[in-house]
mmCIF file of C-alpha atoms in Angstrom:
data_model
loop_
_atom_site.group_PDB
_atom_site.id
_atom_site.type_symbol
_atom_site.label_atom_id
_atom_site.label_comp_id
_atom_site.label_asym_id
_atom_site.label_seq_id
_atom_site.Cartn_x
_atom_site.Cartn_y
_atom_site.Cartn_z
ATOM 1 C CA MET H 19 26.719 -24.824 4.828
ATOM 2 C CA LEU H 20 26.232 -24.582 8.654
ATOM 3 C CA ASN H 21 23.396 -26.860 9.806
ATOM 4 C CA LYS H 22 21.412 -24.877 12.345
ATOM 5 C CA ASN H 23 19.807 -27.976 13.836
ATOM 6 C CA ALA H 24 23.234 -29.871 14.241
ATOM 7 C CA GLY H 25 23.248 -31.760 17.437
ATOM 8 C CA ARG H 26 19.352 -32.011 17.853
ATOM 9 C CA THR H 27 17.260 -34.609 17.005
ATOM 10 C CA GLU H 28 14.036 -34.434 14.691
ATOM 11 C CA ALA H 29 11.825 -34.705 17.878
ATOM 12 C CA GLN H 30 13.680 -31.994 19.640
ATOM 13 C CA THR H 31 13.318 -29.474 16.783
ATOM 14 C CA PRO H 32 10.023 -27.413 17.095
ATOM 15 C CA ALA H 33 7.854 -27.607 13.761
ATOM 16 C CA ALA H 34 7.268 -24.052 12.218
ATOM 17 C CA ASP H 35 3.755 -24.056 13.256
ATOM 18 C CA GLU H 36 4.556 -24.687 16.907
ATOM 19 C CA ARG H 37 7.228 -22.157 17.222
ATOM 20 C CA ILE H 38 4.784 -19.541 15.507
ATOM 21 C CA ALA H 39 2.159 -20.507 17.941
ATOM 22 C CA ALA H 40 4.509 -20.207 21.027
ATOM 23 C CA ASP H 41 5.524 -16.721 19.754
ATOM 24 C CA ALA H 42 1.874 -15.805 19.265
ATOM 25 C CA ALA H 43 1.000 -16.716 22.798
ATOM 26 C CA LEU H 44 4.229 -15.130 24.265
ATOM 27 C CA LEU H 45 3.112 -12.049 22.600
ATOM 28 C CA SER H 46 -0.150 -12.093 23.500
ATOM 29 C CA GLY H 47 0.668 -12.572 27.107
ATOM 30 C CA GLN H 48 3.032 -9.636 27.094
ATOM 31 C CA LEU H 49 0.298 -7.470 25.505
ATOM 32 C CA ARG H 50 -1.967 -8.437 28.263
ATOM 33 C CA VAL H 51 0.545 -7.587 30.931
ATOM 34 C CA LEU H 52 1.080 -4.027 29.087
ATOM 35 C CA ARG H 53 -2.902 -3.375 29.169
ATOM 36 C CA ASP H 54 -3.113 -4.332 32.970
ATOM 37 C CA ARG H 55 -0.121 -1.678 33.562
ATOM 38 C CA VAL H 56 -1.407 0.988 31.383
ATOM 39 C CA PHE H 57 -5.084 0.798 32.338
ATOM 40 C CA PRO H 58 -5.215 -0.332 35.958
ATOM 41 C CA PRO H 59 -7.173 -1.472 38.200
ATOM 42 C CA ALA H 60 -9.601 -3.092 35.908
ATOM 43 C CA SER H 61 -7.453 -3.471 32.834
ATOM 44 C CA GLN H 62 -10.224 -1.309 30.850
ATOM 45 C CA LYS H 63 -9.886 1.828 28.936
ATOM 46 C CA ALA H 64 -11.608 4.951 30.151
ATOM 47 C CA LEU H 65 -12.106 8.131 28.518
ATOM 48 C CA ARG H 66 -10.604 11.280 30.402
ATOM 49 C CA THR H 67 -12.772 13.881 31.780
ATOM 50 C CA PHE H 68 -13.060 17.481 29.979
ATOM 51 C CA THR H 69 -12.499 20.976 31.362
ATOM 52 C CA SER H 70 -15.348 23.345 31.413
ATOM 53 C CA GLY H 71 -13.849 25.100 28.510
ATOM 54 C CA GLU H 72 -13.549 21.961 26.421
ATOM 55 C CA ALA H 73 -17.056 20.824 27.328
ATOM 56 C CA ALA H 74 -18.502 24.278 26.467
ATOM 57 C CA ARG H 75 -16.642 24.126 22.981
ATOM 58 C CA LEU H 76 -18.257 20.668 22.343
ATOM 59 C CA ILE H 77 -21.652 21.933 23.300
ATOM 60 C CA GLY H 78 -21.405 25.172 21.399
ATOM 61 C CA VAL H 79 -21.742 27.404 24.627
ATOM 62 C CA SER H 80 -19.786 29.769 26.292
ATOM 63 C CA ASP H 81 -17.874 28.627 29.425
ATOM 64 C CA GLY H 82 -19.562 31.311 31.419
ATOM 65 C CA TYR H 83 -22.841 29.832 30.576
ATOM 66 C CA LEU H 84 -22.033 26.589 31.429
ATOM 67 C CA ARG H 85 -20.780 27.896 34.939
ATOM 68 C CA GLN H 86 -24.254 29.667 35.257
ATOM 69 C CA LEU H 87 -26.207 26.209 34.475
ATOM 70 C CA SER H 88 -23.870 24.361 37.172
ATOM 71 C CA ILE H 89 -24.488 27.163 40.026
ATOM 72 C CA ALA H 90 -28.354 26.855 39.190
ATOM 73 C CA GLY H 91 -28.038 23.313 39.564
ATOM 74 C CA GLU H 92 -29.397 22.559 35.943
ATOM 75 C CA GLY H 93 -28.363 19.351 34.171
ATOM 76 C CA PRO H 94 -25.745 16.863 35.367
ATOM 77 C CA GLN H 95 -23.075 18.354 38.115
ATOM 78 C CA PRO H 96 -19.577 18.247 37.120
ATOM 79 C CA GLU H 97 -16.525 16.892 39.215
ATOM 80 C CA THR H 98 -15.074 19.764 40.994
ATOM 81 C CA GLY H 99 -11.267 19.602 41.241
ATOM 82 C CA SER H 100 -8.498 21.653 42.810
ATOM 83 C CA GLY H 101 -9.336 25.366 42.921
ATOM 84 C CA GLY H 102 -12.747 24.863 41.969
ATOM 85 C CA ARG H 103 -12.004 23.658 38.288
ATOM 86 C CA ARG H 104 -14.930 21.766 36.847
ATOM 87 C CA PHE H 105 -14.795 18.621 34.828
ATOM 88 C CA TYR H 106 -17.060 16.973 32.736
ATOM 89 C CA SER H 107 -17.465 13.259 31.375
ATOM 90 C CA LEU H 108 -18.754 13.002 27.924
ATOM 91 C CA ALA H 109 -21.892 11.323 29.322
ATOM 92 C CA ASP H 110 -22.248 14.664 31.360
ATOM 93 C CA ILE H 111 -21.659 16.632 27.943
ATOM 94 C CA ASN H 112 -24.312 14.491 26.144
ATOM 95 C CA ALA H 113 -26.858 14.876 29.186
ATOM 96 C CA LEU H 114 -26.136 18.764 28.828
ATOM 97 C CA ARG H 115 -26.870 18.626 25.185
ATOM 98 C CA ARG H 116 -30.314 17.022 25.807
ATOM 99 C CA HIS H 117 -30.934 19.425 28.521
ATOM 100 C CA LEU H 118 -30.578 22.275 26.395
ATOM 101 C CA ALA H 119 -32.357 20.997 23.390
ATOM 102 C CA GLU H 120 -35.483 20.295 25.436
ATOM 103 C CA GLN H 121 -35.213 23.801 26.657
ATOM 104 C CA ALA H 122 -34.974 25.328 23.116
ATOM 105 C CA ARG H 123 -37.744 22.942 22.095
ATOM 106 C CA ALA H 124 -40.145 24.429 24.809
ATOM 107 C CA LYS H 125 -39.274 27.765 23.518
ATOM 108 C CA GLY H 126 -40.179 26.762 19.969
ATOM 109 C CA ASN H 127 -36.588 27.201 18.653
ATOM 110 C CA LEU H 128 -36.190 24.083 16.756
ATOM 111 C CA PRO H 129 -33.035 24.901 14.992
ATOM 112 C CA LYS H 130 -31.242 25.683 18.192
ATOM 113 C CA ALA H 131 -32.504 22.345 19.504
ATOM 114 C CA ARG H 132 -31.215 20.641 16.508
ATOM 115 C CA SER H 133 -27.725 22.501 17.060
ATOM 116 C CA TYR H 134 -27.313 20.676 20.622
ATOM 117 C CA VAL H 135 -28.564 17.185 19.561
ATOM 118 C CA LYS H 136 -27.851 16.477 16.044
ATOM 119 C CA TRP H 137 -29.354 12.927 15.677
ATOM 120 C CA ARG H 138 -30.639 12.366 12.290
ATOM 121 C CA GLU H 139 -34.446 12.501 11.485
ATOM 122 C CA PRO H 140 -35.144 8.652 10.634
ATOM 123 C CA GLU H 141 -38.103 9.847 8.426
ATOM 124 C CA SER H 142 -35.956 12.036 6.149
ATOM 125 C CA GLU H 143 -32.405 11.423 6.753
ATOM 126 C CA HIS H 144 -30.903 7.993 6.073
ATOM 127 C CA LEU H 145 -28.340 6.046 8.142
ATOM 128 C CA GLN H 146 -25.066 7.362 7.006
ATOM 129 C CA VAL H 147 -22.582 4.403 6.412
ATOM 130 C CA ILE H 148 -18.993 5.648 5.717
ATOM 131 C CA ALA H 149 -16.599 2.887 4.461
ATOM 132 C CA VAL H 150 -12.897 3.722 5.088
ATOM 133 C CA THR H 151 -10.829 1.610 2.600
ATOM 134 C CA ASN H 152 -7.651 0.704 0.672
ATOM 135 C CA PHE H 153 -6.004 -2.321 0.092
ATOM 136 C CA LYS H 154 -2.379 -1.226 0.727
ATOM 137 C CA GLY H 155 -1.508 -1.345 4.501
ATOM 138 C CA GLY H 156 -0.070 1.710 6.010
ATOM 139 C CA SER H 157 -2.220 4.338 4.467
ATOM 140 C CA GLY H 158 -3.710 5.363 8.046
ATOM 141 C CA LYS H 159 -7.006 3.514 7.492
ATOM 142 C CA THR H 160 -7.464 2.476 10.874
ATOM 143 C CA THR H 161 -6.141 5.579 12.384
ATOM 144 C CA THR H 162 -8.780 7.608 10.334
ATOM 145 C CA SER H 163 -11.498 5.158 11.188
ATOM 146 C CA ALA H 164 -10.940 5.403 14.900
ATOM 147 C CA HIS H 165 -10.586 9.235 14.966
ATOM 148 C CA LEU H 166 -13.576 9.698 12.635
ATOM 149 C CA ALA H 167 -15.864 7.755 14.621
ATOM 150 C CA GLN H 168 -14.631 9.460 18.048
ATOM 151 C CA HIS H 169 -14.825 12.909 16.614
ATOM 152 C CA LEU H 170 -18.567 12.092 15.523
ATOM 153 C CA ALA H 171 -19.307 10.769 18.981
ATOM 154 C CA LEU H 172 -17.852 13.856 20.642
ATOM 155 C CA ALA H 173 -19.908 16.230 18.310
ATOM 156 C CA GLY H 174 -23.041 14.364 19.838
ATOM 157 C CA TYR H 175 -24.025 11.738 16.884
ATOM 158 C CA ARG H 176 -24.759 8.313 17.684
ATOM 159 C CA VAL H 177 -22.119 6.128 16.419
ATOM 160 C CA LEU H 178 -21.377 2.409 15.459
ATOM 161 C CA ALA H 179 -17.763 1.590 14.506
ATOM 162 C CA VAL H 180 -17.318 -1.873 12.861
ATOM 163 C CA ASP H 181 -14.024 -3.436 12.671
ATOM 164 C CA LEU H 182 -14.074 -5.546 9.491
ATOM 165 C CA ASP H 183 -10.355 -6.120 9.394
ATOM 166 C CA PRO H 184 -9.246 -9.599 10.844
ATOM 167 C CA GLN H 185 -6.194 -7.893 12.223
ATOM 168 C CA ALA H 186 -8.555 -6.182 14.634
ATOM 169 C CA SER H 187 -6.410 -3.013 15.098
ATOM 170 C CA LEU H 188 -9.384 -0.811 15.443
ATOM 171 C CA SER H 189 -10.648 -3.277 18.265
ATOM 172 C CA ALA H 190 -7.153 -2.815 19.820
ATOM 173 C CA LEU H 191 -7.535 0.926 19.823
ATOM 174 C CA PHE H 192 -10.884 0.569 21.614
ATOM 175 C CA GLY H 193 -9.217 -1.596 24.385
ATOM 176 C CA TYR H 194 -10.007 -4.881 23.140
ATOM 177 C CA GLN H 195 -7.432 -7.954 22.594
ATOM 178 C CA PRO H 196 -9.138 -10.098 20.363
ATOM 179 C CA GLU H 197 -7.484 -13.569 21.440
ATOM 180 C CA ILE H 198 -8.457 -12.918 24.840
ATOM 181 C CA ASP H 199 -11.606 -10.599 24.938
ATOM 182 C CA LEU H 200 -13.712 -12.300 22.171
ATOM 183 C CA SER H 201 -14.714 -15.905 21.934
ATOM 184 C CA GLY H 202 -16.591 -17.253 18.950
ATOM 185 C CA ASN H 203 -19.204 -15.480 16.952
ATOM 186 C CA ASP H 204 -18.332 -12.071 18.286
ATOM 187 C CA THR H 205 -17.509 -10.318 15.222
ATOM 188 C CA LEU H 206 -19.681 -8.916 12.337
ATOM 189 C CA TYR H 207 -19.288 -12.758 10.868
ATOM 190 C CA GLY H 208 -21.668 -13.782 13.582
ATOM 191 C CA ALA H 209 -24.079 -11.452 12.066
ATOM 192 C CA ILE H 210 -23.426 -12.474 8.366
ATOM 193 C CA ARG H 211 -22.808 -15.906 8.249
ATOM 194 C CA TYR H 212 -24.709 -18.211 6.099
ATOM 195 C CA ASP H 213 -25.664 -21.191 8.669
ATOM 196 C CA ASP H 214 -28.091 -21.363 11.732
ATOM 197 C CA GLU H 215 -25.527 -20.047 14.132
ATOM 198 C CA ARG H 216 -26.029 -16.372 12.752
ATOM 199 C CA ARG H 217 -26.916 -13.976 15.545
ATOM 200 C CA PRO H 218 -28.709 -10.537 15.561
ATOM 201 C CA LEU H 219 -26.174 -7.618 15.351
ATOM 202 C CA SER H 220 -27.649 -6.121 18.463
ATOM 203 C CA GLU H 221 -26.345 -9.004 20.558
ATOM 204 C CA ILE H 222 -22.779 -8.725 18.949
ATOM 205 C CA LEU H 223 -22.268 -4.799 19.292
ATOM 206 C CA ARG H 224 -20.575 -3.504 22.419
ATOM 207 C CA LYS H 225 -20.693 -0.401 24.506
ATOM 208 C CA THR H 226 -17.483 1.567 24.606
ATOM 209 C CA TYR H 227 -15.876 3.856 27.172
ATOM 210 C CA PHE H 228 -17.062 6.773 24.584
ATOM 211 C CA ASP H 229 -20.728 7.603 25.532
ATOM 212 C CA GLY H 230 -22.785 7.206 22.280
ATOM 213 C CA LEU H 231 -20.047 5.212 20.546
ATOM 214 C CA ASP H 232 -20.744 1.487 20.084
ATOM 215 C CA LEU H 233 -18.220 -1.133 18.574
ATOM 216 C CA VAL H 234 -18.531 -4.334 16.581
ATOM 217 C CA PRO H 235 -15.169 -5.897 17.250
ATOM 218 C CA GLY H 236 -13.051 -7.832 14.815
ATOM 219 C CA ASN H 237 -10.854 -10.753 14.901
ATOM 220 C CA LEU H 238 -9.470 -13.688 12.763
ATOM 221 C CA GLU H 239 -12.912 -15.191 12.338
ATOM 222 C CA LEU H 240 -13.936 -12.824 9.886
ATOM 223 C CA HIS H 241 -11.827 -14.750 7.456
ATOM 224 C CA GLU H 242 -14.319 -17.343 7.609
ATOM 225 C CA PHE H 243 -16.649 -15.123 5.428
ATOM 226 C CA GLU H 244 -14.012 -15.276 2.358
ATOM 227 C CA HIS H 245 -13.970 -18.970 2.597
ATOM 228 C CA THR H 246 -17.526 -19.593 2.956
ATOM 229 C CA THR H 247 -18.929 -17.150 0.408
ATOM 230 C CA PRO H 248 -17.435 -19.069 -2.764
ATOM 231 C CA ARG H 249 -19.009 -22.195 -1.472
ATOM 232 C CA MET H 250 -22.506 -20.654 -1.116
ATOM 233 C CA LEU H 251 -22.210 -19.010 -4.428
ATOM 234 C CA ALA H 252 -21.344 -22.469 -6.002
ATOM 235 C CA GLU H 253 -24.632 -23.737 -4.174
ATOM 236 C CA ARG H 254 -26.702 -20.922 -5.498
ATOM 237 C CA GLN H 255 -25.419 -21.653 -9.111
ATOM 238 C CA ALA H 256 -26.491 -25.317 -8.390
ATOM 239 C CA GLY H 257 -30.056 -23.987 -7.415
ATOM 240 C CA SER H 258 -29.630 -24.486 -3.483
ATOM 241 C CA GLY H 259 -28.104 -21.621 -1.720
ATOM 242 C CA PRO H 260 -29.844 -19.310 0.909
ATOM 243 C CA ASP H 261 -31.612 -16.217 0.036
ATOM 244 C CA GLY H 262 -29.725 -12.993 -0.102
ATOM 245 C CA PHE H 263 -26.549 -12.300 -2.136
ATOM 246 C CA PHE H 264 -23.265 -11.970 -0.029
ATOM 247 C CA PHE H 265 -23.096 -8.480 -0.897
ATOM 248 C CA ALA H 266 -26.430 -7.562 0.693
ATOM 249 C CA ARG H 267 -25.527 -9.172 4.044
ATOM 250 C CA ILE H 268 -23.689 -6.241 5.701
ATOM 251 C CA GLN H 269 -26.356 -3.826 4.710
ATOM 252 C CA ALA H 270 -29.192 -6.159 6.148
ATOM 253 C CA ALA H 271 -27.083 -6.351 9.500
ATOM 254 C CA LEU H 272 -26.619 -2.865 9.673
ATOM 255 C CA ALA H 273 -30.459 -2.182 8.985
ATOM 256 C CA SER H 274 -31.386 -4.386 11.913
ATOM 257 C CA VAL H 275 -30.104 -1.775 14.188
ATOM 258 C CA ALA H 276 -30.270 1.378 12.230
ATOM 259 C CA ASP H 277 -32.695 3.018 14.392
ATOM 260 C CA ASP H 278 -30.057 3.394 17.065
ATOM 261 C CA TYR H 279 -27.395 5.131 15.400
ATOM 262 C CA ASP H 280 -26.772 8.099 12.946
ATOM 263 C CA VAL H 281 -23.560 7.044 11.684
ATOM 264 C CA VAL H 282 -21.679 3.922 10.902
ATOM 265 C CA VAL H 283 -17.978 4.019 10.419
ATOM 266 C CA ILE H 284 -16.459 0.886 8.691
ATOM 267 C CA ASP H 285 -12.587 0.126 8.985
ATOM 268 C CA CYS H 286 -12.453 -2.111 5.661
ATOM 269 C CA PRO H 287 -9.647 -4.936 5.441
ATOM 270 C CA PRO H 288 -6.481 -3.927 3.403
ATOM 271 C CA GLN H 289 -7.603 -6.317 0.614
ATOM 272 C CA LEU H 290 -10.395 -6.518 -1.953
ATOM 273 C CA GLY H 291 -12.274 -9.399 -0.953
ATOM 274 C CA PHE H 292 -16.048 -10.324 -0.107
ATOM 275 C CA LEU H 293 -15.926 -8.450 3.048
ATOM 276 C CA THR H 294 -14.643 -5.359 1.483
ATOM 277 C CA LEU H 295 -17.175 -5.648 -1.453
ATOM 278 C CA SER H 296 -20.106 -6.253 0.894
ATOM 279 C CA ALA H 297 -19.018 -3.165 2.944
ATOM 280 C CA LEU H 298 -18.926 -1.048 -0.078
ATOM 281 C CA CYS H 299 -22.548 -2.192 -0.964
ATOM 282 C CA ALA H 300 -23.853 -1.341 2.624
ATOM 283 C CA ALA H 301 -21.835 1.998 2.395
ATOM 284 C CA THR H 302 -23.718 5.280 1.608
ATOM 285 C CA SER H 303 -20.222 7.058 1.371
ATOM 286 C CA VAL H 304 -16.548 6.082 0.747
ATOM 287 C CA ILE H 305 -13.417 7.409 2.255
ATOM 288 C CA VAL H 306 -10.134 6.190 0.228
ATOM 289 C CA THR H 307 -6.973 6.842 2.417
ATOM 290 C CA VAL H 308 -3.930 7.624 0.341
ATOM 291 C CA HIS H 309 -0.325 7.827 1.264
ATOM 292 C CA PRO H 310 1.477 10.593 -0.827
ATOM 293 C CA GLN H 311 4.148 8.258 -1.946
ATOM 294 C CA MET H 312 4.391 7.345 -5.898
ATOM 295 C CA LEU H 313 4.157 3.669 -4.866
ATOM 296 C CA ASP H 314 1.096 4.118 -2.819
ATOM 297 C CA VAL H 315 -0.410 6.290 -5.784
ATOM 298 C CA ALA H 316 0.193 3.264 -8.193
ATOM 299 C CA SER H 317 -1.101 0.780 -5.888
ATOM 300 C CA MET H 318 -4.242 2.995 -5.390
ATOM 301 C CA SER H 319 -4.777 2.910 -9.223
ATOM 302 C CA GLN H 320 -4.734 -0.812 -9.364
ATOM 303 C CA PHE H 321 -7.299 -0.773 -6.363
ATOM 304 C CA LEU H 322 -9.741 1.676 -8.162
ATOM 305 C CA TYR H 323 -9.371 -0.530 -11.352
ATOM 306 C CA MET H 324 -10.105 -3.800 -9.316
ATOM 307 C CA THR H 325 -12.951 -2.162 -7.286
ATOM 308 C CA ALA H 326 -14.772 -0.711 -10.319
ATOM 309 C CA ASP H 327 -14.415 -4.265 -12.143
ATOM 310 C CA LEU H 328 -15.837 -6.109 -9.049
ATOM 311 C CA LEU H 329 -18.444 -3.490 -8.405
ATOM 312 C CA SER H 330 -19.644 -3.498 -11.867
ATOM 313 C CA VAL H 331 -20.242 -7.436 -11.551
ATOM 314 C CA VAL H 332 -22.250 -6.781 -8.250
ATOM 315 C CA ARG H 333 -24.485 -4.086 -9.915
ATOM 316 C CA ALA H 334 -25.216 -6.316 -12.750
ATOM 317 C CA ALA H 335 -26.424 -8.845 -10.054
ATOM 318 C CA GLY H 336 -28.634 -6.459 -8.645
ATOM 319 C CA GLY H 337 -26.607 -4.634 -6.056
ATOM 320 C CA THR H 338 -27.232 -1.019 -5.534
ATOM 321 C CA LEU H 339 -24.192 1.285 -5.618
ATOM 322 C CA ASN H 340 -25.301 4.931 -4.857
ATOM 323 C CA PHE H 341 -22.766 6.732 -2.943
ATOM 324 C CA ASP H 342 -23.508 10.093 -1.252
ATOM 325 C CA PHE H 343 -19.796 11.052 -1.656
ATOM 326 C CA LEU H 344 -16.490 9.405 -2.366
ATOM 327 C CA ARG H 345 -13.573 11.289 -1.364
ATOM 328 C CA TYR H 346 -9.575 10.795 -1.250
ATOM 329 C CA LEU H 347 -7.982 11.426 1.992
ATOM 330 C CA VAL H 348 -4.253 12.258 1.931
ATOM 331 C CA THR H 349 -2.661 10.635 5.053
ATOM 332 C CA ARG H 350 0.788 10.722 6.912
ATOM 333 C CA TYR H 351 1.210 13.973 4.775
ATOM 334 C CA GLU H 352 4.559 15.882 5.518
ATOM 335 C CA PRO H 353 4.292 19.533 4.121
ATOM 336 C CA ASN H 354 7.974 20.170 4.181
ATOM 337 C CA ASP H 355 8.521 17.040 1.934
ATOM 338 C CA GLY H 356 8.838 18.273 -1.809
ATOM 339 C CA PRO H 357 8.107 14.803 -3.451
ATOM 340 C CA GLN H 358 4.720 14.637 -1.269
ATOM 341 C CA THR H 359 3.577 17.951 -2.015
ATOM 342 C CA GLN H 360 4.016 17.265 -5.697
ATOM 343 C CA ILE H 361 1.999 14.127 -5.348
ATOM 344 C CA VAL H 362 -0.737 15.752 -3.400
ATOM 345 C CA GLY H 363 -0.877 18.353 -6.180
ATOM 346 C CA PHE H 364 -0.929 15.697 -8.777
ATOM 347 C CA LEU H 365 -3.852 13.980 -7.054
ATOM 348 C CA ARG H 366 -5.630 17.362 -6.792
ATOM 349 C CA SER H 367 -5.338 17.919 -10.533
ATOM 350 C CA GLN H 368 -6.741 14.684 -11.385
ATOM 351 C CA PHE H 369 -9.452 14.360 -9.023
ATOM 352 C CA GLY H 370 -10.280 17.904 -8.112
ATOM 353 C CA GLU H 371 -12.711 18.193 -5.260
ATOM 354 C CA ARG H 372 -12.942 14.383 -4.554
ATOM 355 C CA VAL H 373 -9.605 15.061 -2.875
ATOM 356 C CA LEU H 374 -10.573 16.321 0.592
ATOM 357 C CA THR H 375 -9.344 19.688 0.993
ATOM 358 C CA ALA H 376 -7.626 18.981 4.486
ATOM 359 C CA PRO H 377 -4.978 16.363 4.616
ATOM 360 C CA MET H 378 -4.023 14.373 7.513
ATOM 361 C CA VAL H 379 -0.425 15.490 8.632
ATOM 362 C CA LYS H 380 2.016 13.076 9.845
ATOM 363 C CA SER H 381 2.607 13.733 13.616
ATOM 364 C CA THR H 382 4.507 12.178 16.371
ATOM 365 C CA ALA H 383 1.557 13.081 18.854
ATOM 366 C CA ILE H 384 -0.625 10.597 17.102
ATOM 367 C CA SER H 385 2.028 7.918 16.786
ATOM 368 C CA ASP H 386 3.168 8.424 20.522
ATOM 369 C CA ALA H 387 -0.481 8.265 21.836
ATOM 370 C CA GLY H 388 -0.711 4.980 19.599
ATOM 371 C CA LEU H 389 2.026 3.373 21.894
ATOM 372 C CA THR H 390 -0.759 2.939 24.596
ATOM 373 C CA LYS H 391 -3.409 2.421 22.190
ATOM 374 C CA GLN H 392 -4.791 5.625 22.437
ATOM 375 C CA THR H 393 -6.134 8.214 20.017
ATOM 376 C CA LEU H 394 -5.389 12.118 20.067
ATOM 377 C CA TYR H 395 -8.988 12.596 21.378
ATOM 378 C CA GLU H 396 -8.081 10.426 24.452
ATOM 379 C CA VAL H 397 -4.979 12.102 25.667
ATOM 380 C CA GLY H 398 -4.623 15.460 27.060
ATOM 381 C CA ARG H 399 -2.698 18.550 25.740
ATOM 382 C CA ASP H 400 -0.423 18.370 28.777
ATOM 383 C CA SER H 401 0.853 14.908 27.410
ATOM 384 C CA PHE H 402 2.997 16.424 24.556
ATOM 385 C CA THR H 403 4.599 19.731 23.288
ATOM 386 C CA ARG H 404 1.912 22.227 22.820
ATOM 387 C CA THR H 405 2.914 23.226 19.330
ATOM 388 C CA THR H 406 3.076 19.481 18.466
ATOM 389 C CA TYR H 407 -0.252 18.607 19.736
ATOM 390 C CA ASP H 408 -2.171 21.692 18.554
ATOM 391 C CA ARG H 409 -0.634 21.170 15.052
ATOM 392 C CA ALA H 410 -2.009 17.768 15.006
ATOM 393 C CA MET H 411 -5.279 18.503 16.358
ATOM 394 C CA GLU H 412 -5.928 21.163 14.032
ATOM 395 C CA ALA H 413 -5.397 18.759 10.982
ATOM 396 C CA LEU H 414 -7.453 16.032 12.586
ATOM 397 C CA THR H 415 -10.317 18.496 13.345
ATOM 398 C CA ALA H 416 -10.082 19.883 9.752
ATOM 399 C CA VAL H 417 -10.289 16.584 8.173
ATOM 400 C CA ASN H 418 -13.050 15.174 10.270
ATOM 401 C CA THR H 419 -15.283 18.500 10.333
ATOM 402 C CA GLU H 420 -14.972 18.285 6.438
ATOM 403 C CA ILE H 421 -16.256 14.698 6.445
ATOM 404 C CA GLU H 422 -18.874 15.710 8.777
ATOM 405 C CA GLY H 423 -20.060 18.511 6.504
ATOM 406 C CA LEU H 424 -20.271 16.238 3.558
ATOM 407 C CA MET H 425 -22.468 13.925 5.796
ATOM 408 C CA LEU H 426 -24.598 16.899 6.717
ATOM 409 C CA GLU H 427 -24.967 17.934 3.163
ATOM 410 C CA ALA H 428 -26.199 14.278 2.243
ATOM 411 C CA TRP H 429 -28.706 14.734 4.741
ATOM 412 C CA GLY H 430 -29.742 18.018 3.249
ATOM 413 C CA ARG H 431 -28.833 20.125 6.249
ATOM 414 C CA ASN H 432 -27.621 23.742 5.262
ATOM 415 C CA GLN H 433 -24.849 23.984 7.809
ATOM 416 C CA GLY H 434 -22.974 21.555 10.178
ATOM 417 C CA GLY H 435 -20.843 21.815 13.339
ATOM 418 C CA GLY H 436 -17.947 19.945 14.580
ATOM 419 C CA ALA H 437 -16.284 18.649 17.798
#
């Protein structure tokens, strides 16, 4: 057998950990170079502006009415481009929503005001915490979380996105490179840890380039919760642990900032550990992403068995598990694929209305946008073939509007509206 290290001394051959560390540093450096090139000059992502037509659709008024407001000098003034075209930032759009809501309230039209500013009523509408989960990678969990959070922000809700995955893909989509942009105690772990270094969640969350959308980023330190929790459980059994079971810690952290948000979207890690269990206990609603392949469906079966077993233990220990809704979302769906269509039909026959009516189709538009760490909401229609973009956006809007409708139903609102 050929000796790959022939001619080298032991000291000259890099150890496995050193080689992997070198590869990690090389890749991290190149990713930073890519970010500097894609998002100059500050190497930070920024949300594009919206045409007057797009802004009008988001607000729920006509383009002509928006033009009248601009001419009258009411609300924020848009940026004017070539040919007199008007462009609005998301902050401008939200300011216009508040302006129109104030006008509606002054006229005593409270339903109209609610249609412009959709914030929840704290006394009667609880913080909606949506956990997006599956323990099999590649099911579209992070893509679903990012687009759902952005859809709700575009619709005018106050949104907090929580990256609970140590791989930090959601954070990367929002422009963060964890090993560079984060130091210690900068993730949700900092707010749920068991020692004296625990920090308020309000000090950890970060504003994003989406007005009304904040982020709790993730990185590898989230793994610490999986290591420290068993030790604390053992100490509790010995009579010396801290107050508060592990499964209540995320719920308590989110409660500390609840007044500032309407919706929390949690991107859960792709395994069923203490982090995921704690997230499910904090959740008011759950979305399980499913890729319509038989191996993925079989994997989901095991996931559901394990989840049920573990959550029953949590419930027996005093944890509350009352979901407003639990839905299965078909992702990366190819309508022309016969076997996939059969599997989707099988899922609907088994779970009925618990499978969301709208599937998320597989689209090159979404994957191409991901090449520059962007979502479909961040790129313009002119970046793709129009039919490709429109098809993907139609599916995306259908999925997120359906989830938004379930959220509004849980709040007791008769009708919703979407971005």
